[in-house]
């Protein structure tokens, strides 16, 4: 369990709404609420981890699964051919605002900075 006020924990548990595009026992992917591109999806682990920095060697399988999910979602949402961008903001000065690990998937047209 993560912090009770973590919005991504609430989305992961189904307690807060999200436009989900993928879900399994460990991972959820959903549309960003303020999209910076025509397609802007966030891939998150259900288990709360604040940043990429906190991950350990035993998390390699989870991280690998999240990484491999990105091209699958890109294909499903039809953004593969034109190209897509994958971003992980880590820490305040890098622009991280939500401190529950997430991977941005952006594409389908003009991509703004995230
Ligand atoms: P970051 O700056 O990397 O921490 O990105 C956080 C992202 O989460 C931003 O792109 C926000 O628009 C997005 N976001 C925040 N709250 C929600 C929410 N409730 N549902 C979907 N996306 C959200
Ligand atoms: Zn969380």
mmCIF file of C-alpha atoms and ligand atoms in Angstrom:
data_model
loop_
_atom_site.group_PDB
_atom_site.id
_atom_site.type_symbol
_atom_site.label_atom_id
_atom_site.label_comp_id
_atom_site.label_asym_id
_atom_site.label_seq_id
_atom_site.Cartn_x
_atom_site.Cartn_y
_atom_site.Cartn_z
ATOM 1 C CA UNK A 1 0.000 0.000 0.000
ATOM 2 C CA UNK A 2 1.224 3.465 -0.867
ATOM 3 C CA UNK A 3 0.270 6.823 0.636
ATOM 4 C CA UNK A 4 -3.501 7.145 1.113
ATOM 5 C CA UNK A 5 -3.481 10.377 -0.887
ATOM 6 C CA UNK A 6 -1.557 8.998 -3.884
ATOM 7 C CA UNK A 7 -3.768 9.558 -6.928
ATOM 8 C CA UNK A 8 -2.123 6.756 -8.927
ATOM 9 C CA UNK A 9 -2.619 4.275 -6.032
ATOM 10 C CA UNK A 10 -6.297 5.279 -6.075
ATOM 11 C CA UNK A 11 -6.473 4.724 -9.847
ATOM 12 C CA UNK A 12 -4.631 1.383 -9.510
ATOM 13 C CA UNK A 13 -7.147 0.154 -6.909
ATOM 14 C CA UNK A 14 -10.131 1.426 -8.882
ATOM 15 C CA UNK A 15 -10.974 4.040 -6.227
ATOM 16 C CA UNK A 16 -10.377 6.960 -8.613
ATOM 17 C CA UNK A 17 -11.599 7.072 -12.214
ATOM 18 C CA UNK A 18 -9.326 6.676 -15.229
ATOM 19 C CA UNK A 19 -9.725 5.857 -18.916
ATOM 20 C CA UNK A 20 -7.868 2.552 -18.756
ATOM 21 C CA UNK A 21 -6.335 1.036 -21.875
ATOM 22 C CA UNK A 22 -4.695 -1.966 -20.150
ATOM 23 C CA UNK A 23 -4.796 -3.742 -16.786
ATOM 24 C CA UNK A 24 -3.346 -6.911 -15.282
ATOM 25 C CA UNK A 25 -2.509 -7.995 -11.718
ATOM 26 C CA UNK A 26 0.583 -5.742 -11.497
ATOM 27 C CA UNK A 27 0.213 -2.959 -14.095
ATOM 28 C CA UNK A 28 -2.359 -0.387 -15.223
ATOM 29 C CA UNK A 29 -2.234 1.926 -18.239
ATOM 30 C CA UNK A 30 -4.616 4.849 -18.704
ATOM 31 C CA UNK A 31 -5.009 8.098 -20.631
ATOM 32 C CA UNK A 32 -3.332 11.165 -19.115
ATOM 33 C CA UNK A 33 -5.881 13.688 -17.847
ATOM 34 C CA UNK A 34 -3.963 16.609 -19.445
ATOM 35 C CA UNK A 35 -2.658 15.097 -22.692
ATOM 36 C CA UNK A 36 0.525 16.601 -24.172
ATOM 37 C CA UNK A 37 -0.031 14.779 -27.470
ATOM 38 C CA UNK A 38 -3.065 13.378 -29.343
ATOM 39 C CA UNK A 39 -2.279 10.069 -27.605
ATOM 40 C CA UNK A 40 -0.837 10.383 -24.071
ATOM 41 C CA UNK A 41 -0.966 7.263 -21.936
ATOM 42 C CA UNK A 42 0.626 6.557 -18.536
ATOM 43 C CA UNK A 43 1.833 3.076 -17.598
ATOM 44 C CA UNK A 44 2.090 2.508 -13.831
ATOM 45 C CA UNK A 45 2.800 -0.345 -11.436
ATOM 46 C CA UNK A 46 -0.059 -1.138 -9.041
ATOM 47 C CA UNK A 47 2.499 -1.338 -6.221
ATOM 48 C CA UNK A 48 3.505 2.131 -5.032
ATOM 49 C CA UNK A 49 7.094 3.114 -5.799
ATOM 50 C CA UNK A 50 7.901 6.834 -5.777
ATOM 51 C CA UNK A 51 10.517 7.061 -8.530
ATOM 52 C CA UNK A 52 12.714 5.006 -10.854
ATOM 53 C CA UNK A 53 15.505 5.473 -8.301
ATOM 54 C CA UNK A 54 13.736 3.236 -5.739
ATOM 55 C CA UNK A 55 13.618 0.150 -7.964
ATOM 56 C CA UNK A 56 15.776 -2.841 -7.064
ATOM 57 C CA UNK A 57 17.283 -5.717 -9.088
ATOM 58 C CA UNK A 58 14.326 -7.959 -8.165
ATOM 59 C CA UNK A 59 12.005 -5.501 -9.930
ATOM 60 C CA UNK A 60 13.614 -6.241 -13.314
ATOM 61 C CA UNK A 61 10.717 -8.446 -14.406
ATOM 62 C CA UNK A 62 8.101 -5.786 -13.590
ATOM 63 C CA UNK A 63 10.141 -3.053 -15.288
ATOM 64 C CA UNK A 64 10.669 -5.273 -18.326
ATOM 65 C CA UNK A 65 6.927 -5.985 -18.529
ATOM 66 C CA UNK A 66 6.086 -2.276 -18.349
ATOM 67 C CA UNK A 67 8.658 -1.490 -21.044
ATOM 68 C CA UNK A 68 7.370 -4.223 -23.356
ATOM 69 C CA UNK A 69 3.804 -3.027 -22.839
ATOM 70 C CA UNK A 70 4.609 0.352 -24.426
ATOM 71 C CA UNK A 71 4.949 -0.907 -28.025
ATOM 72 C CA UNK A 72 1.851 -3.081 -27.529
ATOM 73 C CA UNK A 73 -0.249 -0.092 -26.445
ATOM 74 C CA UNK A 74 1.283 2.046 -29.213
ATOM 75 C CA UNK A 75 0.209 -0.572 -31.735
ATOM 76 C CA UNK A 76 -3.302 -0.862 -30.267
ATOM 77 C CA UNK A 77 -3.749 2.914 -30.365
ATOM 78 C CA UNK A 78 -2.322 3.180 -33.890
ATOM 79 C CA UNK A 79 0.683 5.414 -33.220
ATOM 80 C CA UNK A 80 3.509 3.037 -34.162
ATOM 81 C CA UNK A 81 4.051 4.030 -37.786
ATOM 82 C CA UNK A 82 4.536 7.766 -37.182
ATOM 83 C CA UNK A 83 6.587 7.236 -34.049
ATOM 84 C CA UNK A 84 6.084 7.686 -30.350
ATOM 85 C CA UNK A 85 8.028 9.042 -27.379
ATOM 86 C CA UNK A 86 8.587 7.378 -23.998
ATOM 87 C CA UNK A 87 9.423 9.589 -20.996
ATOM 88 C CA UNK A 88 10.214 8.909 -17.328
ATOM 89 C CA UNK A 89 10.520 12.079 -15.232
ATOM 90 C CA UNK A 90 12.547 11.284 -12.121
ATOM 91 C CA UNK A 91 12.590 13.860 -9.327
ATOM 92 C CA UNK A 92 11.330 17.455 -8.952
ATOM 93 C CA UNK A 93 13.817 19.235 -11.192
ATOM 94 C CA UNK A 94 13.162 16.690 -13.941
ATOM 95 C CA UNK A 95 9.490 17.679 -13.835
ATOM 96 C CA UNK A 96 8.074 14.787 -11.817
ATOM 97 C CA UNK A 97 4.841 15.921 -10.188
ATOM 98 C CA UNK A 98 3.189 12.621 -9.240
ATOM 99 C CA UNK A 99 5.490 10.601 -7.001
ATOM 100 C CA UNK A 100 4.191 7.174 -8.011
ATOM 101 C CA UNK A 101 6.383 5.765 -10.760
ATOM 102 C CA UNK A 102 4.935 6.143 -14.260
ATOM 103 C CA UNK A 103 6.055 5.934 -17.872
ATOM 104 C CA UNK A 104 4.633 8.447 -20.359
ATOM 105 C CA UNK A 105 3.758 7.194 -23.854
ATOM 106 C CA UNK A 106 3.175 10.045 -26.320
ATOM 107 C CA UNK A 107 2.365 10.077 -30.005
ATOM 108 C CA UNK A 108 -0.230 10.455 -32.723
ATOM 109 C CA UNK A 109 0.810 14.000 -33.684
ATOM 110 C CA UNK A 110 2.547 16.993 -32.151
ATOM 111 C CA UNK A 111 4.233 16.114 -28.860
ATOM 112 C CA UNK A 112 4.750 18.810 -26.195
ATOM 113 C CA UNK A 113 7.329 18.671 -23.406
ATOM 114 C CA UNK A 114 6.199 16.558 -20.453
HETATM 115 P P1 LIG B 1 4.924 13.766 -14.155
HETATM 116 O O1 LIG B 1 5.147 15.241 -14.402
HETATM 117 O O2 LIG B 1 5.913 12.915 -14.915
HETATM 118 O O3 LIG B 1 4.861 13.438 -12.676
HETATM 119 O O4 LIG B 1 3.533 13.420 -14.812
HETATM 120 C C1 LIG B 1 2.345 13.280 -14.100
HETATM 121 C C2 LIG B 1 1.244 13.164 -15.124
HETATM 122 O O5 LIG B 1 0.101 12.663 -14.474
HETATM 123 C C3 LIG B 1 0.850 14.485 -15.785
HETATM 124 O O6 LIG B 1 1.006 14.367 -17.201
HETATM 125 C C4 LIG B 1 -0.608 14.669 -15.368
HETATM 126 O O7 LIG B 1 -1.396 15.272 -16.366
HETATM 127 C C5 LIG B 1 -1.038 13.246 -15.067
HETATM 128 N N1 LIG B 1 -2.126 13.101 -14.132
HETATM 129 C C6 LIG B 1 -2.243 13.656 -12.895
HETATM 130 N N2 LIG B 1 -3.379 13.263 -12.306
HETATM 131 C C7 LIG B 1 -3.989 12.431 -13.167
HETATM 132 C C8 LIG B 1 -5.216 11.680 -13.134
HETATM 133 N N3 LIG B 1 -6.040 11.718 -12.086
HETATM 134 N N4 LIG B 1 -5.544 10.914 -14.214
HETATM 135 C C9 LIG B 1 -4.724 10.863 -15.279
HETATM 136 N N5 LIG B 1 -3.549 11.526 -15.364
HETATM 137 C C10 LIG B 1 -3.199 12.306 -14.339
HETATM 138 ZN ZN1 LIG B 2 0.970 5.454 -5.296
#
